[in-house]
Tab-separated table of C-alpha atoms in Angstrom:
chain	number	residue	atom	x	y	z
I	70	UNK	CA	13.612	4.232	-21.615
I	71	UNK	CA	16.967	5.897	-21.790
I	72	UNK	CA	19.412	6.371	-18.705
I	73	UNK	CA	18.830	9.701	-17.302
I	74	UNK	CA	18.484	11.005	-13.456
I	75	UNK	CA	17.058	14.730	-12.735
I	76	UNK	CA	17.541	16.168	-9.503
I	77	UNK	CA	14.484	18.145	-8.861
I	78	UNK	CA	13.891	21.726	-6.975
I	79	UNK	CA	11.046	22.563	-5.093
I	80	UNK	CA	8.522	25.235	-4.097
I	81	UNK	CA	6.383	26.082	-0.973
I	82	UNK	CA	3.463	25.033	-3.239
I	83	UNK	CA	5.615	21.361	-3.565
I	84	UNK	CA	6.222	20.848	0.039
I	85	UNK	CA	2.834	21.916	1.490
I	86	UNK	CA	1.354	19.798	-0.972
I	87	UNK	CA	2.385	16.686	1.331
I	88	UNK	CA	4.512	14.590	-1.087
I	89	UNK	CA	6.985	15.986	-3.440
I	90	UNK	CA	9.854	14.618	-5.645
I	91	UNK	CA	13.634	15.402	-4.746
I	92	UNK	CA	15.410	12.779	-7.428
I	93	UNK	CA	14.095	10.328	-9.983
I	94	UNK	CA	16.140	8.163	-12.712
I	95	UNK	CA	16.861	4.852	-14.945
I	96	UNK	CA	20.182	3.357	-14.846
I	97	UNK	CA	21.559	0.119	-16.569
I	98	UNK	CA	24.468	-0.217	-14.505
I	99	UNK	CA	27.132	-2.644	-16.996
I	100	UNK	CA	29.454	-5.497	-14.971
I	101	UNK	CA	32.727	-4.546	-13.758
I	102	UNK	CA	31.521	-0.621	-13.504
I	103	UNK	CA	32.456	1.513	-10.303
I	104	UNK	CA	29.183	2.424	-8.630
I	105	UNK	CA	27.655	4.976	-7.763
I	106	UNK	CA	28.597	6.863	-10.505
I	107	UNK	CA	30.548	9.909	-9.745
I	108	UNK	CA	28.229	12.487	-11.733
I	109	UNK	CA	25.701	12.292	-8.770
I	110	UNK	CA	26.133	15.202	-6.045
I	111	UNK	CA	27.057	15.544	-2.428
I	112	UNK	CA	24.224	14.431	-0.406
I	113	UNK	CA	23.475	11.282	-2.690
I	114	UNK	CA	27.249	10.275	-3.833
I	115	UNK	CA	28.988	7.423	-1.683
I	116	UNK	CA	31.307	5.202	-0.907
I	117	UNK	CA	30.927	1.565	-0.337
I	118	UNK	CA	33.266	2.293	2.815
I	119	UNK	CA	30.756	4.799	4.428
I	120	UNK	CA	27.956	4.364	3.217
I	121	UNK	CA	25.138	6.933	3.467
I	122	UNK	CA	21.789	8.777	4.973
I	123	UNK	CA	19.861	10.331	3.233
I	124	UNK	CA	17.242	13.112	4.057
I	125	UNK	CA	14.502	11.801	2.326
I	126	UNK	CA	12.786	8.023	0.806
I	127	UNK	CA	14.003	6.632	-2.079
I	128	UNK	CA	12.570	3.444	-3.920
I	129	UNK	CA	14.708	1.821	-6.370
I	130	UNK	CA	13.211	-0.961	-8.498
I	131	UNK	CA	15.963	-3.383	-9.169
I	132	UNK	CA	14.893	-5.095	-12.615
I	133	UNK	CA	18.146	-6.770	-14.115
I	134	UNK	CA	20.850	-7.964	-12.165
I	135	UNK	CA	22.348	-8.731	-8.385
I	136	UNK	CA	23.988	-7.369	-5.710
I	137	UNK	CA	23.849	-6.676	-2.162
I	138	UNK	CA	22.596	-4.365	0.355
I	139	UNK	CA	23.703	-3.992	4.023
I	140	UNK	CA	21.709	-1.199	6.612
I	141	UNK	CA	21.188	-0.969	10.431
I	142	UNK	CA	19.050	-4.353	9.551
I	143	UNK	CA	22.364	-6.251	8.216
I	144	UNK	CA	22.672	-8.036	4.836
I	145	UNK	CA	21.181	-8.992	2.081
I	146	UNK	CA	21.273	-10.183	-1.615
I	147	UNK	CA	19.362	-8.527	-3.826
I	148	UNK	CA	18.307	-10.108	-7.119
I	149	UNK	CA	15.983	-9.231	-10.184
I	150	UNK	CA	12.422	-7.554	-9.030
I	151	UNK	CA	13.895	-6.216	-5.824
I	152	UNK	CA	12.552	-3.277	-4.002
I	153	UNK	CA	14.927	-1.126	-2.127
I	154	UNK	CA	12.658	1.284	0.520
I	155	UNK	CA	15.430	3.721	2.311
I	156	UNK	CA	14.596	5.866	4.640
I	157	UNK	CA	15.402	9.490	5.996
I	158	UNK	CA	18.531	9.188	8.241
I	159	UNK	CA	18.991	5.352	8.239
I	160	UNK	CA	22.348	4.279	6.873
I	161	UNK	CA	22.659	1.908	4.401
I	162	UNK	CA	24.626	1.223	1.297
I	163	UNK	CA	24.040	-0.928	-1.636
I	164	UNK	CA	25.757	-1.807	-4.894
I	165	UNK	CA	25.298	-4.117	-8.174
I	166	UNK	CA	27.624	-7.376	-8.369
I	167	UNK	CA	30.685	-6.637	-10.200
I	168	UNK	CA	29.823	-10.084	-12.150
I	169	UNK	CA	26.234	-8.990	-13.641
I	170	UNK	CA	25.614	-4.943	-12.976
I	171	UNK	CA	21.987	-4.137	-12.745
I	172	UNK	CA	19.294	-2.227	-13.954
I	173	UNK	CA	17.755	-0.121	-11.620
I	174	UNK	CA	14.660	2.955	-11.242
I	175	UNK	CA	14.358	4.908	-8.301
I	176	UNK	CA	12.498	7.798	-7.290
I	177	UNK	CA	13.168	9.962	-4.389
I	178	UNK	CA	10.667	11.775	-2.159
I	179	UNK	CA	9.705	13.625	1.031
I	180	UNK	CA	6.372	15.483	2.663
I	181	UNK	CA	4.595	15.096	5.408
I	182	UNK	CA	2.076	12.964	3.469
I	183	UNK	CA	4.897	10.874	2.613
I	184	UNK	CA	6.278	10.002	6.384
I	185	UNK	CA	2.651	9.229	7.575
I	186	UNK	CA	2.161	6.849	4.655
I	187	UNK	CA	5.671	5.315	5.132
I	188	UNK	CA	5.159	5.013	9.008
I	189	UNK	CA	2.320	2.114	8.356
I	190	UNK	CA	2.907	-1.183	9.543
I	191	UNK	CA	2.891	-3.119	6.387
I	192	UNK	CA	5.465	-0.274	4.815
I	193	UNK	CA	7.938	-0.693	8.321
I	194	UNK	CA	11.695	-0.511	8.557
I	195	UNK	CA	12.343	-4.448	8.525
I	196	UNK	CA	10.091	-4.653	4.811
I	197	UNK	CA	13.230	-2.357	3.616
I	198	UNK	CA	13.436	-4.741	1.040
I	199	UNK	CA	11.160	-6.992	-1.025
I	200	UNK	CA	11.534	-9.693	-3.575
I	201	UNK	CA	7.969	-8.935	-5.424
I	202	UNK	CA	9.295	-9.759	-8.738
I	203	UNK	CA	8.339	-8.461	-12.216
I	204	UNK	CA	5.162	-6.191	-11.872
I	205	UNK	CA	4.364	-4.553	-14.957
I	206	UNK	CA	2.274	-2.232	-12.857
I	207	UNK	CA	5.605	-1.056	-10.701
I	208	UNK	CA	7.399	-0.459	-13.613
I	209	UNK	CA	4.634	1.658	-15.680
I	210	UNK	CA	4.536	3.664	-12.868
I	211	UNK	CA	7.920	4.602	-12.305
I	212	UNK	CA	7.882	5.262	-16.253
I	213	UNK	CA	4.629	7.806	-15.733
I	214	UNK	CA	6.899	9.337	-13.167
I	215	UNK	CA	9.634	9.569	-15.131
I	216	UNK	CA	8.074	11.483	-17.912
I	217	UNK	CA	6.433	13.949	-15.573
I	218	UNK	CA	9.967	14.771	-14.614
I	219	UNK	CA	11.473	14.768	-18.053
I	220	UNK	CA	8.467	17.158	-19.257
I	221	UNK	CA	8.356	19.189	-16.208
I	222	UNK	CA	5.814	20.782	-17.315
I	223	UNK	CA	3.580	22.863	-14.169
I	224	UNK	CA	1.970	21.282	-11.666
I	225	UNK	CA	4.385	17.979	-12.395
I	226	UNK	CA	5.336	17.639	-9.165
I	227	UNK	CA	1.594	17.404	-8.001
I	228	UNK	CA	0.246	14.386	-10.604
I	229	UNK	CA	3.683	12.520	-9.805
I	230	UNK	CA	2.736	13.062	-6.153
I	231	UNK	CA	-0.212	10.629	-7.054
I	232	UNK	CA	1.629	8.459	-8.924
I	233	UNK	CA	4.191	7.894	-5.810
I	234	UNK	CA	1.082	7.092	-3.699
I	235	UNK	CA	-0.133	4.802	-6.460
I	236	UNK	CA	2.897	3.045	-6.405
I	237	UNK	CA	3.101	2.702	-2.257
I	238	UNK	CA	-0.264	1.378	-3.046
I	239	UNK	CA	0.671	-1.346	-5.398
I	240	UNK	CA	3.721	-2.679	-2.590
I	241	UNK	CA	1.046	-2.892	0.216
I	242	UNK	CA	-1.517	-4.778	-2.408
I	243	UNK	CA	1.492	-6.953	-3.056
I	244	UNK	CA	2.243	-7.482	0.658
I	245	UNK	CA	-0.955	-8.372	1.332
I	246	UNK	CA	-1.829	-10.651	-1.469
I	247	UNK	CA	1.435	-12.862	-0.895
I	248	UNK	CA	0.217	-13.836	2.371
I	249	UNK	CA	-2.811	-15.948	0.208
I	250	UNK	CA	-1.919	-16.877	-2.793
I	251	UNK	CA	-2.167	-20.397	-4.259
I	252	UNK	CA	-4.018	-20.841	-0.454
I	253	UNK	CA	-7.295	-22.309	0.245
I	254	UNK	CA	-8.022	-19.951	2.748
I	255	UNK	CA	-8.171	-17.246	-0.192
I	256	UNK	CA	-11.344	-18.914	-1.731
I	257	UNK	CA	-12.954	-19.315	1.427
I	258	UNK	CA	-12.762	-15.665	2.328
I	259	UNK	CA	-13.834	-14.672	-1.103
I	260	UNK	CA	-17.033	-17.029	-0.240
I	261	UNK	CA	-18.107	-16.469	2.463
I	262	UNK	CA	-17.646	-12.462	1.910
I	263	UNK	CA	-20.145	-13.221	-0.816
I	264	UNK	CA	-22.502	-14.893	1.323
I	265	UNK	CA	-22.657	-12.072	3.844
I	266	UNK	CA	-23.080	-9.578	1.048
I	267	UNK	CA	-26.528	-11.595	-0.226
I	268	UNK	CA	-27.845	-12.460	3.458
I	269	UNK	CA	-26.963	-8.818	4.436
I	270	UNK	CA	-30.554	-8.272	5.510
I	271	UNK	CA	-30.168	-11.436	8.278
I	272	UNK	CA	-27.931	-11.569	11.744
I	273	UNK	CA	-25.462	-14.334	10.687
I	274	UNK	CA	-23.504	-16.457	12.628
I	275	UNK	CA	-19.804	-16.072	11.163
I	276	UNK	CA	-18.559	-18.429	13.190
I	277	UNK	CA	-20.811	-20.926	11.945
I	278	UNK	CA	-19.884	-20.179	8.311
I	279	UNK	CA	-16.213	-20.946	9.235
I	280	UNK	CA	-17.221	-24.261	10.378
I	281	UNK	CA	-19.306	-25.164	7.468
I	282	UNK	CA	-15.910	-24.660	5.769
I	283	UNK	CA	-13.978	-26.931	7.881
I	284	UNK	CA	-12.190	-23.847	9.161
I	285	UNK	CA	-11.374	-23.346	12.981
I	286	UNK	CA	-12.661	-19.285	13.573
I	287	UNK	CA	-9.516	-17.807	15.369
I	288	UNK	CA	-7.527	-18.763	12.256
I	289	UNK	CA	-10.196	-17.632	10.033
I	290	UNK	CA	-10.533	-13.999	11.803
I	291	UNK	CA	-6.891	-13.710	11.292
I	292	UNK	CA	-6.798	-14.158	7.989
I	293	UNK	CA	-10.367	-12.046	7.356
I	294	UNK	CA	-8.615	-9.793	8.659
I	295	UNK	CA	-5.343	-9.890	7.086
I	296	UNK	CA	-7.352	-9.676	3.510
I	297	UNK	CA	-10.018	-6.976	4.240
I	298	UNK	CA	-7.973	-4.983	6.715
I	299	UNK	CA	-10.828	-5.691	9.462
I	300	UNK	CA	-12.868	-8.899	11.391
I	301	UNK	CA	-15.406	-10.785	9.580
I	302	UNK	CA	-17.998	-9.117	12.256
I	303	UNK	CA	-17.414	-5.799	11.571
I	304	UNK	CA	-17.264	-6.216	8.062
I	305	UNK	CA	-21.242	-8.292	8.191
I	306	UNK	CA	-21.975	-4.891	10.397
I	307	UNK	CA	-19.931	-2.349	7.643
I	308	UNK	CA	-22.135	-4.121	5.197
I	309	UNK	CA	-25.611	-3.529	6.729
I	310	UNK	CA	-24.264	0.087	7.295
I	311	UNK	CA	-23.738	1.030	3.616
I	312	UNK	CA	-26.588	-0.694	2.670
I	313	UNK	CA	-29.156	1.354	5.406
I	314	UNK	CA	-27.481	4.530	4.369
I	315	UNK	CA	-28.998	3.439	0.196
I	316	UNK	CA	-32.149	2.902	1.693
I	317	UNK	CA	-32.221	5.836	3.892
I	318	UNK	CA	-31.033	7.900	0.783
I	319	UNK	CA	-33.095	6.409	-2.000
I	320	UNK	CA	-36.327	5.077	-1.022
I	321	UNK	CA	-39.068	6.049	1.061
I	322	UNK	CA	-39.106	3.342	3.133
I	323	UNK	CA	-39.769	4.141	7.151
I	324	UNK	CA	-36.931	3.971	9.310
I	325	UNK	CA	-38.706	0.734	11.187
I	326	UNK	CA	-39.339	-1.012	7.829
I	327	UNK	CA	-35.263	-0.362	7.028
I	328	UNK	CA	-34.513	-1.563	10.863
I	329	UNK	CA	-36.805	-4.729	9.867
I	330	UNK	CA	-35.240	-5.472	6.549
I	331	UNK	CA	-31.359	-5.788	7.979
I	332	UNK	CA	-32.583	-8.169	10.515
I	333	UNK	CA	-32.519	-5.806	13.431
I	334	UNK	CA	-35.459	-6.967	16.422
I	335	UNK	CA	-36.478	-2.988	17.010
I	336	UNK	CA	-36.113	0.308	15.571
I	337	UNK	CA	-34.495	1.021	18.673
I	338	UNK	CA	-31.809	-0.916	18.494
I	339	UNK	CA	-31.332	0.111	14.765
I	340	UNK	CA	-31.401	3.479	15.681
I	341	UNK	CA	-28.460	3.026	18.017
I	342	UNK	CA	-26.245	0.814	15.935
I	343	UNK	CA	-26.516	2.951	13.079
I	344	UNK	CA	-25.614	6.425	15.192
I	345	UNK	CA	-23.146	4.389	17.099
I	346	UNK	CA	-21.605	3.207	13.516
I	347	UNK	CA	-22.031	6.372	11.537
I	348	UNK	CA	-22.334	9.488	14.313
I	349	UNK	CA	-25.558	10.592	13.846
I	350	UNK	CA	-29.534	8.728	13.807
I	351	UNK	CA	-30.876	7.307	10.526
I	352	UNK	CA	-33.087	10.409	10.772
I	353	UNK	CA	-30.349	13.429	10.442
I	354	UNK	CA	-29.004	11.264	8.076
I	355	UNK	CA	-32.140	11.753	6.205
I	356	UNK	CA	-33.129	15.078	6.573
């Protein structure tokens, strides 16, 4: 793709949407260049003495090149497959190394959709930047995004809306997945997650399936949790939920044969789980 940035107006119908684009763009940034170039406008220009705030995010995808950025964090190199994640009125400048240049995409964005998703944990201030690499997946998407804007054709702003939450998306799976891979622990999880799934209709001991795998519990919770976003208990329990809601939904089984078949002692105790879990008895959910 070509260099090109479009700054981008907006409507009510934009900005009550939740997420909406203010700025996207490509540039291949040569050595010895000054940068930012001086085409940009007030509000996004600046000087490597100042430095900036913006009023919105911006992600820039650094995919060729190195340089540096400094913020309320302090320094940093940045190198090929570099994520840059600014935020709304944190200062912060960046620029390319007068040696190499860079290549860089960058998309920015605002909504209240936007803040809540950027306000997560795993997306916090001190991840402002990541080395993830080359991710064919980040760059297609910034290129979908791109020729929404290009096109701007109605109702743009809306599908690249989804495409900005498909890319935030893609940096948590990334965040997460780094934390296992080329790890033993990874195939473990993966196991015994398939165990509980097949011996869903039995109370299992997790703890005893950690220690079958030569795994101390504390550290296997941790990491459970880490990869599925909750404990190994509640998942065992999140599994016999979604599986009495099929059988509540699809068979005619009775409500104490269903209590029997995911290993619960009595009905009663079935019955409150399941309302406890869901909101409401196995009956409502029936009727």
């Amino acid at each position: 793709m070509n260099d090109f940035f479009k700054y981008l107006t907006t409507g009510d119908e934009d900005r009550n949407w939740g997420l909406y684009l203010n700025v996207a763009g490509k540039s291949q940034v040569a050595a010895e260049v000054d940068y930012p170039s001086a085409d940009h406008p007030t509000g996004y220009h600046f000087s490597w003495e100042q430095g900036r705030m913006l009023d919105e995010f911006q992600i820039n995808y650094i995919t060729e090149g190195f340089g540096e950025l400094e913020n309320e964090l302090g320094k940093a190199m940045i190198k090929p497959g570099t994520l840059l994640i600014t935020r709304p009125g944190v200062w912060h400048r960046y620029r390319p190394s007068r040696k190499t240049g860079w290549t860089e995409n960058y998309i920015g964005f605002d909504g209240t959709i936007a803040r809540q998703l950027l306000a997560q944990p795993v997306l916090s201030m001190e991840q402002s930047l990541l080395y993830c690499g080359a991710h064919e997946a980040f760059i297609d998407t910034y290129y979908k995004i791109f020729d929404l804007v290009l096109a701007e054709k109605p109702g743009y702003q809306q599908i690249a809306s989804g495409l900005v939450v498909k890319l935030l998306g893609y940096i948590v799976a990334w965040q997460k997945n780094r934390n296992f891979e080329g790890k033993e622990i990874e195939a473990v999880i993966q196991k015994i997650r398939f165990t509980l799934r097949e011996n869903v209709g039995e109370m299992i001991d997790v703890r005893m399936l950690a220690e079958e795998n030569n795994i101390g519990y504390s550290y296997f919770r941790k990491m459970f949790k880490k990869y599925t976003g909750v404990s190994p208990h509640q998942y065992y329990l999140d599994l016999k939920v979604m599986r009495a809601k099929e059988l509540l939904l699809t068979t005619n089984k009775s409500i104490k044969e269903i209590s029997y078949e995911l290993g619960f002692e009595s009905i009663h105790y079935f019955s409150r789980f399941f309302k406890k879990k869901v909101g409401y008895s196995p009956g409502k959910l029936r009727k």
